[in-house]
XYZ file of C-alpha atoms in Angstrom:
556
model
C -4.334 55.252 -0.585
C -4.933 52.705 -3.365
C -8.256 50.961 -3.619
C -8.730 48.737 -0.574
C -8.700 44.996 -1.040
C -11.132 43.065 1.123
C -9.505 40.481 3.335
C -12.322 38.037 2.791
C -12.694 34.536 1.422
C -16.230 33.492 0.604
C -16.525 30.127 -1.109
C -19.453 28.867 -3.186
C -20.003 25.083 -3.010
C -21.573 23.625 -6.152
C -22.720 20.023 -6.499
C -25.715 17.855 -7.016
C -27.521 17.549 -3.716
C -28.840 14.072 -2.940
C -25.591 12.237 -3.691
C -23.267 14.733 -1.979
C -24.988 15.178 1.365
C -22.307 13.351 3.368
C -19.485 15.216 1.636
C -21.078 18.596 2.196
C -21.797 17.795 5.831
C -18.207 16.732 6.422
C -16.859 19.943 4.837
C -19.218 22.158 6.836
C -18.691 20.412 10.171
C -15.030 19.444 10.092
C -13.057 21.202 7.336
C -14.482 24.712 7.081
C -14.117 25.351 10.840
C -10.371 24.659 10.477
C -10.125 27.044 7.555
C -12.099 29.682 9.437
C -9.676 29.397 12.363
C -6.726 29.798 10.002
C -8.353 32.834 8.426
C -8.999 34.342 11.869
C -5.308 33.997 12.645
C -4.492 35.903 9.438
C -7.135 38.646 9.981
C -9.215 37.285 7.090
C -12.976 36.752 7.139
C -14.072 33.279 6.078
C -17.503 32.330 4.773
C -19.013 29.512 2.767
C -22.259 29.455 0.777
C -24.043 26.127 0.868
C -27.427 26.469 -0.800
C -28.799 23.108 0.279
C -30.960 25.376 2.405
C -31.597 29.098 2.422
C -33.967 29.010 -0.559
C -37.567 28.977 0.560
C -40.329 26.874 -0.941
C -41.953 30.032 -2.244
C -38.783 31.086 -4.024
C -38.439 27.632 -5.540
C -42.017 27.693 -6.740
C -41.463 31.121 -8.314
C -38.449 29.867 -10.264
C -35.927 31.787 -8.141
C -33.489 28.913 -7.505
C -31.250 29.642 -10.497
C -31.169 33.472 -10.078
C -30.298 33.051 -6.373
C -27.503 30.593 -7.168
C -26.002 32.779 -9.886
C -26.144 35.875 -7.681
C -24.387 34.061 -4.822
C -21.678 32.877 -7.200
C -20.969 36.480 -8.176
C -20.723 37.493 -4.489
C -18.258 34.653 -3.847
C -15.980 35.254 -6.854
C -13.297 34.148 -7.354
C -13.734 31.269 -4.877
C -15.590 28.171 -6.094
C -15.675 24.486 -5.163
C -17.244 22.027 -7.593
C -18.096 18.492 -6.517
C -19.192 15.907 -9.102
C -20.099 12.264 -8.777
C -22.233 10.230 -11.184
C -25.374 12.400 -11.120
C -25.949 15.250 -13.565
C -28.476 16.978 -11.359
C -31.823 18.736 -11.526
C -32.826 20.323 -14.827
C -35.315 23.198 -14.409
C -38.384 23.002 -16.593
C -37.915 26.584 -17.755
C -35.668 29.583 -17.137
C -37.159 32.955 -16.351
C -36.859 35.320 -19.362
C -35.667 38.052 -17.017
C -32.606 36.048 -15.969
C -31.927 35.177 -19.630
C -32.030 38.885 -20.476
C -29.474 39.444 -17.741
C -27.383 36.397 -18.696
C -27.925 35.821 -22.467
C -25.699 32.721 -22.513
C -28.482 30.842 -20.683
C -30.734 31.012 -23.748
C -28.944 28.069 -25.398
C -28.794 25.980 -22.216
C -32.416 25.527 -21.219
C -32.071 21.730 -21.002
C -28.992 21.732 -18.774
C -28.796 21.096 -15.037
C -28.495 23.838 -12.460
C -25.199 22.305 -11.343
C -23.728 22.660 -14.835
C -25.046 26.231 -15.130
C -23.394 27.057 -11.788
C -20.079 25.687 -13.001
C -20.342 27.555 -16.291
C -21.242 30.835 -14.622
C -18.780 30.473 -11.796
C -15.739 29.222 -13.660
C -15.834 28.019 -17.262
C -17.378 31.198 -18.720
C -14.915 33.315 -16.741
C -11.193 32.598 -17.236
C -10.335 35.012 -14.415
C -11.358 32.240 -11.981
C -8.017 30.449 -12.510
C -6.321 29.190 -9.346
C -9.290 30.125 -7.158
C -11.699 27.429 -8.371
C -11.268 23.820 -7.247
C -12.944 20.690 -8.659
C -13.200 17.258 -7.111
C -14.611 14.154 -8.825
C -15.738 11.150 -6.817
C -14.529 7.660 -7.779
C -16.988 6.307 -10.334
C -16.903 2.892 -8.629
C -18.406 4.418 -5.488
C -21.898 3.679 -6.871
C -21.176 -0.078 -6.657
C -21.426 0.209 -2.866
C -24.799 1.997 -2.974
C -27.949 0.026 -2.103
C -30.088 -0.661 -5.177
C -33.030 1.344 -3.827
C -30.786 4.402 -3.407
C -29.064 4.108 -6.784
C -31.194 6.829 -8.504
C -29.862 9.292 -5.895
C -26.232 8.510 -6.870
C -26.231 7.662 -10.599
C -28.034 8.487 -13.802
C -30.370 5.509 -14.063
C -34.085 5.409 -14.835
C -35.995 6.243 -11.695
C -39.507 4.897 -10.904
C -41.192 8.255 -11.567
C -39.716 8.493 -15.063
C -40.640 4.917 -15.871
C -44.223 5.589 -14.763
C -44.463 8.792 -16.782
C -42.583 7.909 -19.970
C -42.176 4.162 -20.037
C -39.004 2.153 -19.483
C -37.432 2.754 -22.883
C -37.731 6.561 -22.851
C -36.756 6.717 -19.176
C -33.551 4.833 -20.024
C -32.855 7.158 -22.935
C -33.301 10.181 -20.713
C -30.911 8.767 -18.136
C -28.311 8.042 -20.848
C -28.678 11.619 -22.155
C -28.001 13.002 -18.650
C -25.024 10.706 -18.270
C -23.634 11.931 -21.601
C -24.019 15.567 -20.508
C -22.265 14.814 -17.219
C -19.346 13.155 -18.997
C -19.092 16.111 -21.390
C -19.076 18.531 -18.469
C -16.292 16.612 -16.733
C -14.223 16.597 -19.924
C -14.691 20.325 -20.347
C -13.532 20.917 -16.768
C -10.488 18.689 -17.308
C -9.617 20.628 -20.430
C -10.116 24.056 -18.830
C -6.821 24.093 -16.998
C -8.554 24.423 -13.636
C -7.281 22.324 -10.708
C -9.090 18.959 -10.725
C -8.553 16.111 -8.284
C -10.236 12.833 -9.129
C -11.412 9.609 -7.516
C -11.962 10.571 -3.891
C -13.502 7.594 -2.137
C -14.936 9.071 1.038
C -16.005 12.416 2.594
C -12.899 12.231 4.750
C -10.545 11.918 1.761
C -12.312 14.792 0.022
C -12.003 16.866 3.211
C -8.235 16.310 3.330
C -7.888 17.488 -0.272
C -10.067 20.578 0.244
C -8.224 21.487 3.445
C -4.812 21.213 1.765
C -5.852 23.151 -1.339
C -7.570 26.022 0.422
C -4.828 26.258 3.027
C -2.352 26.702 0.144
C -4.495 29.497 -1.316
C -4.731 31.249 2.076
C -0.973 30.924 2.565
C -0.297 32.417 -0.861
C -2.710 35.338 -0.460
C -2.282 36.062 3.223
C 1.027 34.518 4.341
C 1.876 34.285 7.979
C 3.223 37.613 9.187
C 1.359 39.607 6.524
C -1.441 40.806 8.783
C -1.922 44.544 8.218
C -1.698 46.710 11.289
C -4.878 47.899 12.983
C -4.614 51.352 11.393
C -4.471 49.896 7.880
C -7.344 47.484 8.557
C -9.495 50.377 9.804
C -8.610 52.468 6.762
C -9.556 49.622 4.432
C -13.066 49.457 5.891
C -13.632 53.177 5.283
C -12.214 52.905 1.769
C -14.539 50.009 0.952
C -17.494 51.932 2.405
C -16.656 54.957 0.223
C -16.248 52.934 -2.973
C -19.528 51.131 -2.410
C -21.197 54.550 -2.713
C -19.722 55.222 -6.142
C -21.192 52.340 -8.127
C -24.378 54.172 -9.131
C -24.295 57.866 -8.356
C -26.743 60.266 -9.985
C -27.736 63.772 -9.037
C -24.897 64.839 -6.727
C -22.252 65.920 -9.205
C -23.659 69.446 -9.208
C -22.462 69.875 -5.611
C -18.757 69.138 -6.318
C -17.868 72.680 -7.374
C -19.775 74.124 -4.448
C -17.758 72.007 -1.994
C -14.524 72.926 -3.747
C -15.382 76.633 -3.566
C -16.627 76.461 0.027
C -13.492 74.747 1.262
C -11.181 77.086 -0.665
C -12.702 80.365 0.467
C -13.094 79.650 4.186
C -10.936 78.453 7.058
C -14.079 77.036 8.634
C -15.376 73.485 8.204
C -18.049 73.026 5.525
C -21.105 71.179 6.798
C -23.233 69.077 4.421
C -26.864 68.880 5.484
C -29.925 67.085 4.149
C -32.654 64.741 5.297
C -31.878 61.132 6.123
C -31.353 59.169 2.934
C -30.744 62.252 0.785
C -27.306 61.095 -0.294
C -24.895 62.898 1.987
C -22.613 59.883 2.458
C -22.536 59.210 -1.252
C -21.791 62.862 -1.986
C -18.874 62.969 0.448
C -17.510 59.637 -0.824
C -17.657 60.626 -4.470
C -16.246 64.105 -3.843
C -13.389 62.783 -1.671
C -12.339 60.117 -4.159
C -12.516 62.704 -6.931
C -10.224 64.980 -4.892
C -7.779 62.132 -4.363
C -7.649 61.463 -8.083
C -7.117 65.144 -8.892
C -4.453 65.663 -6.194
C -2.698 62.285 -5.707
C 0.045 63.806 -3.554
C -2.350 65.223 -0.969
C -3.788 63.224 1.909
C -7.570 62.770 1.702
C -8.698 61.032 4.888
C -12.287 59.744 5.060
C -14.115 58.606 8.178
C -17.662 57.270 7.861
C -19.587 56.603 11.054
C -20.943 53.080 10.653
C -18.200 51.752 8.358
C -16.418 49.809 11.108
C -17.054 48.606 14.659
C -15.080 51.432 16.262
C -16.082 54.188 13.860
C -18.686 55.724 16.203
C -16.269 56.028 19.135
C -15.060 59.662 19.107
C -11.821 58.843 20.907
C -10.989 55.996 18.494
C -11.807 58.282 15.578
C -9.445 60.991 16.797
C -6.678 58.491 17.487
C -7.113 57.122 13.965
C -6.904 60.608 12.403
C -3.786 61.476 14.447
C -2.145 58.137 13.521
C -2.850 58.682 9.827
C -1.366 62.202 9.989
C 1.743 60.842 11.740
C 2.112 58.107 9.092
C 1.553 60.385 6.086
C 3.678 63.319 7.214
C 6.254 61.363 9.231
C 5.474 63.511 12.266
C 7.443 63.045 15.463
C 4.496 63.301 17.821
C 2.762 61.044 20.323
C -0.943 60.390 20.491
C -2.389 61.173 23.939
C -2.966 58.065 26.018
C -6.053 59.284 27.837
C -9.401 60.360 26.335
C -9.412 63.538 28.412
C -6.223 64.699 26.669
C -7.501 64.034 23.106
C -9.869 66.996 22.812
C -7.210 69.421 24.019
C -4.462 67.922 21.859
C -6.412 67.382 18.618
C -6.325 71.024 17.331
C -2.576 71.217 17.858
C -2.163 67.955 15.980
C -4.057 69.426 13.009
C -1.943 72.590 13.005
C 1.344 70.664 13.197
C 0.266 68.415 10.313
C -0.797 71.431 8.213
C 2.741 72.779 8.535
C 3.941 69.630 6.778
C 1.554 69.835 3.812
C -2.012 70.055 2.577
C -4.644 67.532 3.609
C -8.412 67.061 3.558
C -10.507 65.481 6.275
C -13.987 64.125 5.541
C -16.229 63.132 8.496
C -19.630 61.656 7.727
C -22.687 61.268 9.999
C -21.364 62.910 13.170
C -24.865 62.687 14.640
C -24.241 58.934 14.956
C -21.242 59.277 17.271
C -21.678 57.488 20.564
C -23.217 60.022 22.955
C -20.484 60.363 25.577
C -17.985 62.998 26.720
C -19.497 65.687 24.527
C -18.786 63.821 21.307
C -21.997 64.897 19.545
C -21.531 68.487 20.737
C -18.248 68.530 18.738
C -16.246 69.730 21.728
C -13.208 68.019 20.173
C -13.334 70.054 16.943
C -11.510 73.434 16.701
C -13.545 76.472 15.639
C -11.161 77.375 12.804
C -8.802 75.385 10.595
C -5.145 75.823 9.721
C -4.334 77.265 6.281
C -3.412 73.939 4.587
C -6.366 71.909 5.862
C -9.858 71.345 4.504
C -12.640 69.785 6.588
C -15.998 68.619 5.252
C -18.502 66.955 7.572
C -22.140 65.902 7.550
C -24.794 65.583 10.245
C -28.503 65.338 10.883
C -30.477 67.432 13.364
C -29.383 67.025 16.983
C -26.528 68.192 19.228
C -24.027 68.106 16.324
C -26.148 70.363 14.148
C -26.820 72.635 17.101
C -23.074 73.031 17.587
C -22.636 73.834 13.885
C -25.307 76.524 14.035
C -23.846 78.013 17.188
C -20.401 78.251 15.604
C -21.881 79.736 12.429
C -20.055 77.317 10.151
C -20.977 77.441 6.422
C -23.400 74.762 5.220
C -24.413 73.075 1.990
C -27.833 71.431 1.847
C -28.377 68.405 -0.376
C -31.688 68.997 -2.159
C -34.216 66.326 -3.090
C -33.717 64.687 -6.507
C -35.188 66.559 -9.423
C -37.722 64.790 -11.652
C -35.272 63.981 -14.458
C -32.693 62.740 -11.943
C -35.318 60.397 -10.484
C -36.042 59.028 -13.958
C -32.353 58.560 -14.708
C -31.800 56.770 -11.397
C -34.830 54.546 -11.985
C -33.640 53.440 -15.412
C -29.976 53.021 -14.388
C -30.781 51.068 -11.218
C -33.053 48.566 -12.993
C -30.654 48.283 -15.924
C -28.133 46.691 -13.562
C -30.504 43.732 -13.278
C -31.501 43.642 -16.970
C -34.905 45.053 -16.062
C -36.874 48.084 -17.172
C -40.185 49.801 -16.548
C -42.364 51.211 -19.250
C -42.120 55.029 -19.733
C -45.501 55.396 -18.078
C -44.417 53.456 -15.006
C -41.123 55.340 -14.812
C -43.106 58.584 -14.882
C -45.450 57.366 -12.135
C -42.609 56.255 -9.883
C -40.524 59.405 -10.467
C -43.486 61.714 -9.864
C -44.135 60.356 -6.367
C -42.897 62.741 -3.626
C -41.090 59.948 -1.770
C -38.971 59.269 -4.860
C -37.230 62.609 -4.367
C -35.288 60.899 -1.577
C -32.561 58.681 -3.136
C -32.843 56.126 -0.349
C -36.603 55.866 -0.731
C -36.365 55.549 -4.505
C -33.638 52.896 -4.420
C -35.523 50.963 -1.745
C -38.668 50.993 -3.893
C -36.774 49.944 -7.048
C -34.997 47.135 -5.228
C -38.369 45.772 -4.159
C -39.794 46.023 -7.677
C -36.860 44.287 -9.295
C -37.435 41.271 -6.986
C -41.162 41.126 -7.709
C -41.905 38.172 -9.992
C -45.449 38.734 -11.192
C -45.662 41.089 -14.155
C -49.451 40.905 -14.111
C -49.580 42.417 -10.636
C -46.698 44.887 -11.060
C -48.943 47.964 -11.192
C -50.684 46.907 -8.028
C -47.331 46.421 -6.267
C -46.084 49.825 -7.458
C -49.195 51.491 -6.046
C -48.737 49.693 -2.716
C -45.231 50.995 -2.286
C -46.064 54.482 -3.556
C -48.800 54.574 -0.935
C -46.173 54.710 1.846
C -46.337 58.125 3.473
C -42.720 58.147 4.676
C -39.432 56.274 4.396
C -40.086 54.440 7.699
C -43.503 53.409 6.336
C -41.755 52.094 3.204
C -39.377 50.080 5.387
C -42.403 48.601 7.134
C -43.679 47.343 3.774
C -40.276 45.854 2.989
C -40.235 44.010 6.336
C -43.751 42.757 5.700
C -42.558 41.396 2.349
C -39.600 39.702 4.039
C -41.877 38.116 6.601
C -44.104 36.809 3.833
C -41.133 35.391 1.876
C -39.097 33.875 4.713
C -41.435 33.054 7.563
C -43.545 30.413 5.818
C -41.074 27.752 6.948
C -39.785 29.448 10.084
C -42.142 31.773 11.960
C -40.611 34.941 13.481
C -37.393 34.558 11.460
C -37.197 38.174 10.293
C -38.004 39.595 13.733
C -35.393 37.418 15.432
C -32.744 38.219 12.822
C -33.216 41.961 13.108
C -33.446 41.742 16.878
C -29.983 40.182 16.978
C -28.597 43.055 14.911
C -30.322 45.622 17.107
C -29.050 44.034 20.310
C -25.432 43.941 19.160
C -23.752 47.159 20.204
C -21.346 47.127 17.270
C -22.991 44.745 14.826
C -22.503 41.064 14.070
C -20.248 39.306 11.573
C -21.738 36.545 9.493
C -19.904 33.915 11.489
C -21.105 35.376 14.776
C -24.710 35.530 13.644
C -24.559 31.937 12.386
C -23.101 30.751 15.677
C -25.737 32.583 17.751
C -28.637 31.464 15.576
C -27.513 27.856 15.349
C -28.647 27.330 18.943
C -32.065 28.693 17.918
C -32.296 26.481 14.809
C -32.246 29.541 12.563
C -29.552 31.156 10.470
C -30.972 34.437 9.102
C -27.742 35.633 7.545
C -28.078 32.854 4.958
C -31.777 32.162 4.624
C -33.168 35.652 4.814
C -30.425 38.008 3.749
C -27.771 35.877 2.112
C -24.852 38.203 2.868
C -22.755 39.613 5.631
C -24.631 42.094 7.834
C -23.168 45.569 8.076
C -21.597 46.797 11.293
C -24.600 48.946 11.925
C -27.865 48.196 10.253
C -28.350 51.424 8.315
C -28.733 51.918 4.640
C -26.953 54.881 3.105
C -27.054 56.150 -0.441
């Protein structure tokens, strides 16, 4: 199967804030719900990012507004909406050197507004944004209808604070400079070739334009009748899960040959073992994709428990495998209608498919199967495999591992990261964010026993790269290294989240995670927003800023 394409539209809305409140409100309340409904009808996930809120006071005080905005723009690419009136917008007093190191183009733009920087980063610096970015300019005469006391919120005129600080002459010069930058920005947008619609006179008129333009994009990308079947949609989720584990992979390549040899020399399944967070999922994903590249004519079917809502249901898993075999090999067979018939019929299905050609089956995290009808005891798996089939699976201790031991299947244990691998992972992970630790700090982090676990090390590094105080970095490193286990490290992460996000809304983190825990098969972003709206809290935006996974588990 080719690389899966996510059926998702996530739009970043960029504008100055005070003068565009009514327009943003109208889009969020009246237009985006219509687009979400259209996307639902086409099996597409809709989401919008409106950062009027979701950035805490602490983050603002620490200079995190711009980094958060730029990161959200990347997550939303290639979808971008730019709204401009007669205000240039807020100009930050300084830009964090770390973000400049990550985005060098910012070095020459320290006196430009965040709105312009968003537009540059989201669209003008990236020509690939063509036809997915939309700009709308408000009628310049709109400001004539604004009350005089509100004019500084809608146009670049001297405001009372500037007059008090700098005097009337300099305040006017500053306002004219901002107006000049705004006009230059508009001209650059007009000359970019991007779609621009000008002179909207009301939020309602803007809404009509946005609805028409985005509906056209949805129709072109996902036309009516183009909805993939359920089997394809399920496969795409597992493909995306696998490819997400290939972006930074260090230390597991040494196992590839062992898996190749183990699956060639035995008709038994090969079982990958290792402690939680040791990298079993990443190993299976990288090995499977490597196999597919080496043998493009062979079927390599991956199933990761946790990658989709139905992935932990053993009956749904077997039906998916059978359906994929039927599709790939054009088999004239029927999938059993009742769960009781699946276990008995599954081995025969595998043998009939093997007569058609070679195939490989990868099953990850079988210990997470829903505990019903002997699923975790692997009663549905045959003891031996047909000649043309390879099966690689992974599990943690429990009924699944007990079944493996009882059947005497061969195993491969993923070992903890070696010291040099930990150092390489530390440097490579931080390099993604234009950050680095001194050699002494790298040595200290890598030497800690918890860093031998890839999940623990990546969790620690992700916390460090978000930490803004260089003066207290050593103290923060020691705090995290003091965790005696991975669960203890998670506790520290949750404490940090509570400190960051509960200053303005007590109990936010607890309530957000409780919603995830209570949902049997996870929550989509839209579902979590809808549930939390009644509680005056939207954790998927303010605390986490991204779609929650189907099951809240972090794999490496």
